Coordinates of C-alpha atoms and ligand atoms in Angstrom, one line a residue:
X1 CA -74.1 56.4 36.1
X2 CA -76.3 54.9 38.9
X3 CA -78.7 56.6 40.7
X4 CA -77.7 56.3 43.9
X5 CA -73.7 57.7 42.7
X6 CA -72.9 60.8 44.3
X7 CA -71.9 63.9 42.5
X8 CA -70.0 67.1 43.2
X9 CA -72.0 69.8 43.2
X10 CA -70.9 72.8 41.7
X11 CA -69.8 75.8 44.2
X12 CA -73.0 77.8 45.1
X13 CA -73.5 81.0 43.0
X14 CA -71.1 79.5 40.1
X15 CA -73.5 78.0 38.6
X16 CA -77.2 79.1 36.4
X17 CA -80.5 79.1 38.6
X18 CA -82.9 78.9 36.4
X19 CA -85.6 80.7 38.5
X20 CA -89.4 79.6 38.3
X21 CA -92.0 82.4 38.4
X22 CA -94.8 80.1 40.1
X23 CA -91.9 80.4 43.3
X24 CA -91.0 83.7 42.4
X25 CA -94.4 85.3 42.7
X26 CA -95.6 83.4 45.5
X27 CA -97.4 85.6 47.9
X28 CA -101.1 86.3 48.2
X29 CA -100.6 89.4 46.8
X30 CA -98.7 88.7 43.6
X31 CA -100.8 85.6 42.9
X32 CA -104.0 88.0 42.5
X33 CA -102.2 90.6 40.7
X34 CA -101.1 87.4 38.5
X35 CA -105.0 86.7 38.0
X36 CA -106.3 90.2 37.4
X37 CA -103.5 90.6 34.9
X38 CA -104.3 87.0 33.2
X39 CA -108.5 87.7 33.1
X40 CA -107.8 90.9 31.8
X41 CA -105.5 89.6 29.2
X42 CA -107.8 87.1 28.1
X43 CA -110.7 89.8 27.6
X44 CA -108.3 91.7 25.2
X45 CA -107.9 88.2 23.4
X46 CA -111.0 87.4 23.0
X47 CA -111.7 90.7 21.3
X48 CA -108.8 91.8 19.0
X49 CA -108.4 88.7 16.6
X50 CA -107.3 91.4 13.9
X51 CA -104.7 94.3 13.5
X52 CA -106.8 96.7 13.0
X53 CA -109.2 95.8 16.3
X54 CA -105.6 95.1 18.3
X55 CA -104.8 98.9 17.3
X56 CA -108.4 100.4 17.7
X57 CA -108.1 98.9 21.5
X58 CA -104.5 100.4 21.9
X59 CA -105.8 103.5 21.2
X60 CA -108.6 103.5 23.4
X61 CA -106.5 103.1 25.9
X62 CA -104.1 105.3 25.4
X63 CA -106.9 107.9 25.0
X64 CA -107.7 107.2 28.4
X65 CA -104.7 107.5 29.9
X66 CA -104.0 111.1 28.2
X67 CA -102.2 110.4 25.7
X68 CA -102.6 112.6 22.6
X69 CA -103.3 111.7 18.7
X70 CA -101.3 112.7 16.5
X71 CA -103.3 113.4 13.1
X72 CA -102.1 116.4 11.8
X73 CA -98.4 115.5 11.9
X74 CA -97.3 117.2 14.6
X75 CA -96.6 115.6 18.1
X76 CA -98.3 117.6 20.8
X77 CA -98.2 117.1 24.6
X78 CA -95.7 114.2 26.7
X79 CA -97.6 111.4 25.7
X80 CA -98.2 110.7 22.6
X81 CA -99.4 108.5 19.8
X82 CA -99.9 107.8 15.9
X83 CA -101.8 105.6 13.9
X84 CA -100.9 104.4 10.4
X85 CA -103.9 103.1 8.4
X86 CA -105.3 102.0 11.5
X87 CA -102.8 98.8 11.7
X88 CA -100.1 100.0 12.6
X89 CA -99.3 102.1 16.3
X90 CA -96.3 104.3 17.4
X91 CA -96.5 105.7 20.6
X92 CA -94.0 107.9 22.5
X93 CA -93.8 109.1 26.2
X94 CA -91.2 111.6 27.1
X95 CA -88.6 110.7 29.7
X96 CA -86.2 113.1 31.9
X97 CA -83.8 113.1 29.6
X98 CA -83.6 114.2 26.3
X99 CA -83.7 112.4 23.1
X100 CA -80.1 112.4 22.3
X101 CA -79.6 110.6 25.6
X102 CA -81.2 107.6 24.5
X103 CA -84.5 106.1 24.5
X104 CA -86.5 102.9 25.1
X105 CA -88.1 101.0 22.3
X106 CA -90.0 98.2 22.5
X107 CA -92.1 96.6 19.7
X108 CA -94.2 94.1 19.2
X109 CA -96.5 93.1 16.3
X110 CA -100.7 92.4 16.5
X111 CA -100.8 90.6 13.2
X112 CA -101.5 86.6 13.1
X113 CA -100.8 83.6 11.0
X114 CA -105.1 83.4 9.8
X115 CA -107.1 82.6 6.7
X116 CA -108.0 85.6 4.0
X117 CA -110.5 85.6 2.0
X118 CA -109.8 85.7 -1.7
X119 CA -110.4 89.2 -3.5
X120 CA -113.1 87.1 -5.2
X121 CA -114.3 84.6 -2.8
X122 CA -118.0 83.4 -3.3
X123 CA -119.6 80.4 -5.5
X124 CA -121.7 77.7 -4.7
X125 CA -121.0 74.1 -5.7
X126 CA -122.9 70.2 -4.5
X127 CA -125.4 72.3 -2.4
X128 CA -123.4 75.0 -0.2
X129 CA -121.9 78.3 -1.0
X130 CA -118.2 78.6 -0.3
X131 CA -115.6 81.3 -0.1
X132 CA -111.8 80.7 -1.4
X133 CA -109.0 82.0 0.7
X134 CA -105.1 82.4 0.2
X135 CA -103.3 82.0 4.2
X136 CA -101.4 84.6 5.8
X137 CA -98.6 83.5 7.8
X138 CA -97.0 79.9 8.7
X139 CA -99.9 77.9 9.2
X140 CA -100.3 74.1 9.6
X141 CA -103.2 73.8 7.4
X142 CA -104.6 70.8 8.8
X143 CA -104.9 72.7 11.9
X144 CA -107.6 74.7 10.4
X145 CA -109.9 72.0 9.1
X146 CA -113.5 70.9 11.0
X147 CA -113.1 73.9 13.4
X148 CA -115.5 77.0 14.3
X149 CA -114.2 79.9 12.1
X150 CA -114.9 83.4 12.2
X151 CA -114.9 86.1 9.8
X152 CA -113.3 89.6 11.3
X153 CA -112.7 92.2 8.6
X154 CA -113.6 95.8 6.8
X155 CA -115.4 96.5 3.8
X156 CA -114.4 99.8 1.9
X157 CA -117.4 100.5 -0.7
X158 CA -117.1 103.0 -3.3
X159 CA -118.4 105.9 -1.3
X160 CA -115.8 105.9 1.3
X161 CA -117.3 104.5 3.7
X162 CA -115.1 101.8 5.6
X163 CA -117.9 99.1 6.9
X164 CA -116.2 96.8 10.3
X165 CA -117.7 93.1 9.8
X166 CA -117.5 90.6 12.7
X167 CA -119.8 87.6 12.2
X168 CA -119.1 84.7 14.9
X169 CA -118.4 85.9 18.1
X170 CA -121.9 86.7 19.5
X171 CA -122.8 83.1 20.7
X172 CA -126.5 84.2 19.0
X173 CA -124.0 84.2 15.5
X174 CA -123.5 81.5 13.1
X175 CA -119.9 80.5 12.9
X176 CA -118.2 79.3 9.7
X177 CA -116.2 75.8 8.8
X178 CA -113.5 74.3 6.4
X179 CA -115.0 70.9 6.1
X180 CA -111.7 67.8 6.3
X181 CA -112.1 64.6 4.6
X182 CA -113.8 61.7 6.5
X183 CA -111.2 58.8 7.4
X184 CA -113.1 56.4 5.0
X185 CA -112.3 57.9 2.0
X186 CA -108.5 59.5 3.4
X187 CA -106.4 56.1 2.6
X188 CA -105.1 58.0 -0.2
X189 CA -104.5 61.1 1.9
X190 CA -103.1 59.1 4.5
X191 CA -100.0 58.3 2.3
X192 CA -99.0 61.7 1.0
X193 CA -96.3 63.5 2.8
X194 CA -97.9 66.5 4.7
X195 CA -96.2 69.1 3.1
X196 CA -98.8 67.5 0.2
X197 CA -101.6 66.0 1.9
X198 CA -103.3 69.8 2.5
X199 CA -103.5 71.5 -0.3
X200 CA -104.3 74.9 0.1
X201 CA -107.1 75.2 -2.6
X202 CA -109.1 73.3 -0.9
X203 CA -109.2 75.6 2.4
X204 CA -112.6 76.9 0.9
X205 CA -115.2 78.4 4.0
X206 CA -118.7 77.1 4.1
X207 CA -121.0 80.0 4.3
X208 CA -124.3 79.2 3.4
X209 CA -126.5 76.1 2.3
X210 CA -130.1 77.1 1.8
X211 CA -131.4 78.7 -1.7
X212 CA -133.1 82.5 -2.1
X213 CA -136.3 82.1 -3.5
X214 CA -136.7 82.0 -6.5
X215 CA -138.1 84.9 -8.2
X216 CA -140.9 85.1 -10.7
X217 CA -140.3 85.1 -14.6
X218 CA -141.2 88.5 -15.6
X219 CA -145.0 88.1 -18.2
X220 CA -143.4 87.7 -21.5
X221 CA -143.9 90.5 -24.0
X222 CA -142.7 93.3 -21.4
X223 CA -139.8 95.2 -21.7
X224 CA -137.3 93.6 -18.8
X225 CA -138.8 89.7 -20.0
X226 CA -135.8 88.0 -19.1
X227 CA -136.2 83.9 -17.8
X228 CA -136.2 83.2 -14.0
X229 CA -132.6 82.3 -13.1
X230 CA -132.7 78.0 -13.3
X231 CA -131.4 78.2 -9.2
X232 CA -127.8 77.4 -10.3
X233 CA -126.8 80.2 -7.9
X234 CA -129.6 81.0 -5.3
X235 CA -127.5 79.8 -2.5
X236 CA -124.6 82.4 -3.5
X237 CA -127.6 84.8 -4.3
X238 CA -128.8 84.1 -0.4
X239 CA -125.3 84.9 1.3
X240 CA -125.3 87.9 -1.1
X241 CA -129.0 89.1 0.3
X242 CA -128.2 88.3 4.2
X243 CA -124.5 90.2 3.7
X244 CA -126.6 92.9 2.0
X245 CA -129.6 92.6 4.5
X246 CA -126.8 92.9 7.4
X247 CA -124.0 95.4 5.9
X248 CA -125.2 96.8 2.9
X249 CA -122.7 95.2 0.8
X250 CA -123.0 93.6 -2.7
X251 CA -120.2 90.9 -4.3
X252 CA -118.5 93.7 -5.8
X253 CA -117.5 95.3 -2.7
X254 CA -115.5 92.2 -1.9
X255 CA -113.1 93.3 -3.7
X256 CA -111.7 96.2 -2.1
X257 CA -112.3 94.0 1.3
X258 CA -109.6 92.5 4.1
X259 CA -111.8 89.8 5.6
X260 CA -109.9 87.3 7.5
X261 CA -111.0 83.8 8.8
X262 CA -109.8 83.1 12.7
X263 CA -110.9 80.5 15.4
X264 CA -114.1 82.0 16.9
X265 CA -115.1 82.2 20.4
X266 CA -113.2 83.0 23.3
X267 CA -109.6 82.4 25.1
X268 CA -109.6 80.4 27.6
X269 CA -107.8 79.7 31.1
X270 CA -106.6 76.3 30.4
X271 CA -105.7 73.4 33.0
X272 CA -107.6 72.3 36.8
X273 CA -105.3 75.0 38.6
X274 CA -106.2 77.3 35.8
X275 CA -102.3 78.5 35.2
X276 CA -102.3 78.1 31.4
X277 CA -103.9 80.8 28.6
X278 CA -105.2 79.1 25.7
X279 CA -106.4 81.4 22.6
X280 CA -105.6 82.4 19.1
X281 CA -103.4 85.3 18.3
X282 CA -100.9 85.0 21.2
X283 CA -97.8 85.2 18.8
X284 CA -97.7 88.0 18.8
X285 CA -100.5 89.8 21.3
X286 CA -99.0 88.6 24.6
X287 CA -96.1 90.8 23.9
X288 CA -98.7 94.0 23.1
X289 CA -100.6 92.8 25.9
X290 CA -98.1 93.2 28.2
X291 CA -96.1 96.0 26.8
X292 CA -99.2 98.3 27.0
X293 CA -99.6 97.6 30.5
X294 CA -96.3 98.0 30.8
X295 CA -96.1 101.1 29.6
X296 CA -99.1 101.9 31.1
X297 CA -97.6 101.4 34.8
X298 CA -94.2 103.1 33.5
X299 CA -94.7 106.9 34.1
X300 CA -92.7 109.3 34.9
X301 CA -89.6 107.8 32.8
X302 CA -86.0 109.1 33.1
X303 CA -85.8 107.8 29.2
X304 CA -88.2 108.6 26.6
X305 CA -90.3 106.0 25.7
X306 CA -91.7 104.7 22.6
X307 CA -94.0 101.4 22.1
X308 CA -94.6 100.0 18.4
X309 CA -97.2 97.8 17.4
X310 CA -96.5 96.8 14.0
X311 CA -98.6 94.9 11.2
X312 CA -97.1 92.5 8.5
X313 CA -94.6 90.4 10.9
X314 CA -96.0 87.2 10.0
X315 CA -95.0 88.2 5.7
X316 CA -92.0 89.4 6.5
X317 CA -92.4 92.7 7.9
X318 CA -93.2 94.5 4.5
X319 CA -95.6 97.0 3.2
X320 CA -96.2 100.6 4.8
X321 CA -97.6 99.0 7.5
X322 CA -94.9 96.6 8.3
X323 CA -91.2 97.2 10.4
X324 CA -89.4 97.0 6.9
X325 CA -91.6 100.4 6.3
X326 CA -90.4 104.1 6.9
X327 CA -93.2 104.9 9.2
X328 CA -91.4 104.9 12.8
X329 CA -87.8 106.6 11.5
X330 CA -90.3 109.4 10.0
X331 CA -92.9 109.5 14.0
X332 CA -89.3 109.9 14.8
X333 CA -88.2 112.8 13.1
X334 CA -91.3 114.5 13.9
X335 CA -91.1 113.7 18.1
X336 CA -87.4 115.4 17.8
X337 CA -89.2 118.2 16.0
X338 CA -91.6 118.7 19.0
X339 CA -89.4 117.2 21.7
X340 CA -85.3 118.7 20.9
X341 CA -85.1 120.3 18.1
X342 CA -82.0 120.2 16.2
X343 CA -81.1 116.8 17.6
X344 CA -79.5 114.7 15.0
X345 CA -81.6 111.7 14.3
X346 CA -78.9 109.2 13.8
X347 CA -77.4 110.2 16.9
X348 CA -80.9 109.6 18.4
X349 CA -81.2 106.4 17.0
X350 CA -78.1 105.0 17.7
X351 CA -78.1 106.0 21.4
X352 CA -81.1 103.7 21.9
X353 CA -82.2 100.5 23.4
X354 CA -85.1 98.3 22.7
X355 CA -86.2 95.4 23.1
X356 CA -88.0 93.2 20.0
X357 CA -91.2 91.8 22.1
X358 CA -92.0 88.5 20.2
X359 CA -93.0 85.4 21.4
X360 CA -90.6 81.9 22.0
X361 CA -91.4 78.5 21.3
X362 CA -91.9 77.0 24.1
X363 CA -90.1 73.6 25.1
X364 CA -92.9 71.0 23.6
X365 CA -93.2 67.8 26.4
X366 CA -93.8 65.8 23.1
X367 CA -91.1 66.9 20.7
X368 CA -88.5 67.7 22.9
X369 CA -86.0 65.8 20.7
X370 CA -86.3 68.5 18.4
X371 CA -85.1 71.2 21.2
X372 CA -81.7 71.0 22.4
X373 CA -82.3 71.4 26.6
X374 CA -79.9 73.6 27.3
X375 CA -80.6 76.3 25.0
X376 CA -84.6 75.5 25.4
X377 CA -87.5 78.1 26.8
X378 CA -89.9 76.5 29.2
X379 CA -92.7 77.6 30.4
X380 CA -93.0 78.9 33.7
X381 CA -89.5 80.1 34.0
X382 CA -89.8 84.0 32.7
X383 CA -89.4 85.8 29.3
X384 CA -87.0 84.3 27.2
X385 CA -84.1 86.3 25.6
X386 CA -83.4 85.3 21.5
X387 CA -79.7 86.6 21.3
X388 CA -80.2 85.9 17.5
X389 CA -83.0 84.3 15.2
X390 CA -82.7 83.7 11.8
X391 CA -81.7 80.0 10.6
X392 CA -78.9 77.7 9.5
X393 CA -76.2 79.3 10.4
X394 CA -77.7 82.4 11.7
X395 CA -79.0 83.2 8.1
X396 CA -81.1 86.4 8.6
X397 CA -80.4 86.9 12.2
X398 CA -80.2 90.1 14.0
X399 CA -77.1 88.9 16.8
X400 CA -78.0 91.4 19.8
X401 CA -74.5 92.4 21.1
X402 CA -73.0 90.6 24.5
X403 CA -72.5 93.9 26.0
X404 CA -76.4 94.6 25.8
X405 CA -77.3 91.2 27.0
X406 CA -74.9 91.9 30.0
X407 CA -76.5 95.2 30.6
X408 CA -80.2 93.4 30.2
X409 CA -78.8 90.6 32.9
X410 CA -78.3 93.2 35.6
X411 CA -81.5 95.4 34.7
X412 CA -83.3 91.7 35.6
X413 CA -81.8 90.5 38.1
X414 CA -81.7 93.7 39.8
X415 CA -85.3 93.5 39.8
X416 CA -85.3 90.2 40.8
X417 CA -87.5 89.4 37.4
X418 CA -87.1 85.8 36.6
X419 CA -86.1 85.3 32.6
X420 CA -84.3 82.8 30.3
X421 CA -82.4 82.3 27.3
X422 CA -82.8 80.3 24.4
X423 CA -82.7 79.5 20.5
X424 CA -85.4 78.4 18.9
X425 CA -84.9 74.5 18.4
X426 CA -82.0 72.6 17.3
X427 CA -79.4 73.8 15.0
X428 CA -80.4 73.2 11.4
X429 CA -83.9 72.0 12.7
X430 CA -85.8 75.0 12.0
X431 CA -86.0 78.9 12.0
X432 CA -87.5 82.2 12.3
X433 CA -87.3 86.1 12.0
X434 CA -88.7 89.1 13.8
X435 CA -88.3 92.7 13.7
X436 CA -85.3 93.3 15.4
X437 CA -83.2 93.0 12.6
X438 CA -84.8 95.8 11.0
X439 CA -84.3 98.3 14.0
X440 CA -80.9 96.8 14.6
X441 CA -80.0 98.7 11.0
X442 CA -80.1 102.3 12.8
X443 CA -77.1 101.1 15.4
X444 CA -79.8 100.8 18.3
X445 CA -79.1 98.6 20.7
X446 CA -81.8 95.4 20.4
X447 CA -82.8 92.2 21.5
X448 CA -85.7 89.4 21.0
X449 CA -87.7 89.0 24.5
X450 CA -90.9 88.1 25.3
X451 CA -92.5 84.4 26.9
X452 CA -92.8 81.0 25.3
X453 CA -95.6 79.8 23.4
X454 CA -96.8 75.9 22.8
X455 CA -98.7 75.2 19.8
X456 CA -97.5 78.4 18.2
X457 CA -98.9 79.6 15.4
X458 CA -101.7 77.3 15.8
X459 CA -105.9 78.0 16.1
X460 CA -104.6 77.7 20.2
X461 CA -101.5 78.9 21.4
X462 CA -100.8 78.1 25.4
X463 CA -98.9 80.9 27.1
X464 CA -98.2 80.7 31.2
X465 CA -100.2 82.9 33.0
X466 CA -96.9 83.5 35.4
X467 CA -95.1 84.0 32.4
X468 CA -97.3 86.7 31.6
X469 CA -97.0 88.4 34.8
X470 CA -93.4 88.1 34.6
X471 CA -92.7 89.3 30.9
X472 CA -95.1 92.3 32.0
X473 CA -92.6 93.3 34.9
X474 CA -89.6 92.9 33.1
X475 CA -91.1 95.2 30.2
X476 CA -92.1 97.6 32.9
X477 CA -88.5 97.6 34.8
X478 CA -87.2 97.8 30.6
X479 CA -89.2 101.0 30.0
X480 CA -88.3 102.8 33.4
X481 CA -84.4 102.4 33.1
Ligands
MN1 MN1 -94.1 86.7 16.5
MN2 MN1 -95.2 84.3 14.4

């Protein structure tokens, strides 16, 4: 077909719009509502790089907006909320209606793909001390090499006490590094598949380089002679005395530690006009971002409301922490305790609707041959619905019901929200899972929905700053229907 050939278009109305949120929002007004929502969204970034600090800032918000703990069990007050071994958030808001009318989930997770430390991590070898790790998440592993790392984390010593550690982010801190082989001496590397080339024993931190002194052979003929150590392992003894020196910590306590490597330094608006987000962690804190604001902006609700910010997604949802555990059916059974008594929880749970908030992957300008268009997120154009997920065949998937996706159509549209819908790449191509599938097993009603990333799971994932805006709204309109 020429250029210059004419073609029938299709019947106004008949066919899709795909709407763009940059014309959507367009007004002074929304574009500074936009910007507010995008520098405050970057702040939260640049400070929660972990579950535990993504739920410590949830709940001081929510313990600013009223809402009540919950640490005794019982669920007391309208709003709500419960922590589980401060990873893990359920929070509940009561609506106009009661329980057994339905209610409005949505849930998100604040874990990342990152780099743990090993339960035993330290040594020193050719001049520098070094920690071993073991990845959590799909990584790229390349993509962690020659960078600025940080280490986020808690150490729980033997007395109980729980000891936060954050060494990187104060621009007066030293930051950390996986060194990556030079070119000159990669030819071999070069040749290796890269499911080979990176091996993951050798994504070892650099933490220190300069040797403790060395301490004085005891006089011989005194009780404690022993012979000075022969400085094998004064640089490991140096970053044991500056850990000490700074947290009161010994190597032993490293074993009952979660420290976890992750880019340092700050997200970043990305772009001249300034429309982009870059930062680590957006898979999956976009989605808890925006769902908290939501929420927060959501009072007064005809449907109760509950919010879940879950740990583990990025392993598979397991543990007690994760989706796969028991902890929201049992917040459950105690908010129809406090909330309707007598109100059979299955009925409950079946008469609700939620929505799994998880990121997309966004349409990559580079590698679009591995998306197929039509069924392809971009950026700029809204949350994107994931009717299913799973892989090869739909292997794993939750499939969210048409009837739902009908009923989410005209919730959106009503609102004049813009969105999108799409699978995750081409068929047999790749894959994923979220948590839907495992809220989809009580008969709820539930979707995958939330905005597309670029460079997911990467040190710096690109979101849309409209996007944001959007996904925020159409969370908001969710959790108010
Ligand atoms: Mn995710
Ligand atoms: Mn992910």
């Amino acid at each position: 077909m020429s250029d210059t050939e004419e073609t029938t278009p299709a019947a106004p109305g008949l066919t899709i719009d795909a709407k763009n949120c940059w014309e959507t929002y367009a007004t002074p007004q929304e574009r500074e509502a936009m910007k507010t929502l995008a520098d405050n969204y970057i702040a939260f970034l640049s400070a929660c790089k972990t579950e535990r600090e993504t739920v410590q800032y949830v709940q001081g918000v929510l313990a600013k907006a009223g809402f009540a703990e919950s640490l005794d069990g019982n669920f007391a007050g309208d709003a709500v909320y419960r922590v589980m071994k401060g990873k893990t958030v359920f929070v509940a808001r009561k609506g106009k209606k009661p329980l057994s009318e339905g209610f409005r989930l949505l849930g998100a997770h604040c874990d990342t793909p990152r780099i743990d430390l090993k339960q035993r991590p330290l040594y020193q070898d050719c001049g520098v001390a070094q920690l071993k790790t073991h990845y959590y998440g799909g990584i790229r592993k390349h993509q962690w090499l020659a960078r600025a790392l940080a280490l986020h984390g808690v150490v729980a010593k033997k007395d109980g006490t729980v000891i936060p550690v954050t060494i990187g982010e104060d621009p007066t801190d030293p930051v950390f590094t996986i060194p990556d082989l030079l070119p000159h001496l990669a030819y071999r590397q070069v040749e290796k598949k890269l499911s080979e080339a990176f091996e993951a024993e050798k994504l070892n931190i650099i933490i220190g380089h300069s040797p403790a002194e060395k301490p004085a052979a005891e006089p011989e003929g005194t009780a404690e002679a022993k012979p000075a150590p022969n400085g094998n392992d004064l640089i490991k003894a140096k970053v044991l005395a500056l850990l000490n020196e700074r947290y009161g910590i010994e190597e032993a306590d490293l074993y009952s530690a979660e420290l976890q490597a992750v880019p340092a330094g700050p997200a970043r608006l990305v772009g001249l006009d300034g429309a982009l987000i870059g930062g680590y962690g957006q898979d999956d804190r976009v989605c808890v971002y925006a769902g908290l604001t939501a929420l927060l902006d959501a009072d007064t609700p005809e449907h109760t409301q509950i919010v879940l910010f879950w740990d583990k997604e990025e392993i598979g949802s397991e543990g007690s922490t994760g989706a796969k555990s028991r902890f929201f059916e049992y917040c459950l059974e105690d908010l129809i305790e406090a909330w309707e008594p007598g109100a059979r929880k299955s009925r409950v749970l079946a008469a609700g609707k939620a929505v799994s908030a998880d990121v997309h992957g966004a349409m990559d300008p580079d590698y679009q041959d591995l998306h197929e268009k039509l069924n392809a997120a971009l950026l700029g154009f809204g949350p994107c619905f994931c009717k299913f997920t799973g892989h090869r065949g739909k292997v794993g998937a939750n499939d969210a019901h048409p009837e739902y996706v009908a009923w989410l159509r005209s919730l959106l549209d009503g609102a004049g929200i813009p969105w999108q819908m799409a699978e995750l790449g081409r068929v047999d191509l790749g894959g994923g899972g979220t948590v839907a599938k495992f809220l989809a097993v009580y008969g709820m009603d539930i979707i995958d929905f939330g905005p597309a990333v670029l460079s997911m799971h990467s040190p710096f994932e690109i979101t849309s700053v409209a996007d944001l805006y959007a996904t925020k709204l159409a969370y908001q309109a969710f959790l108010l229907s």
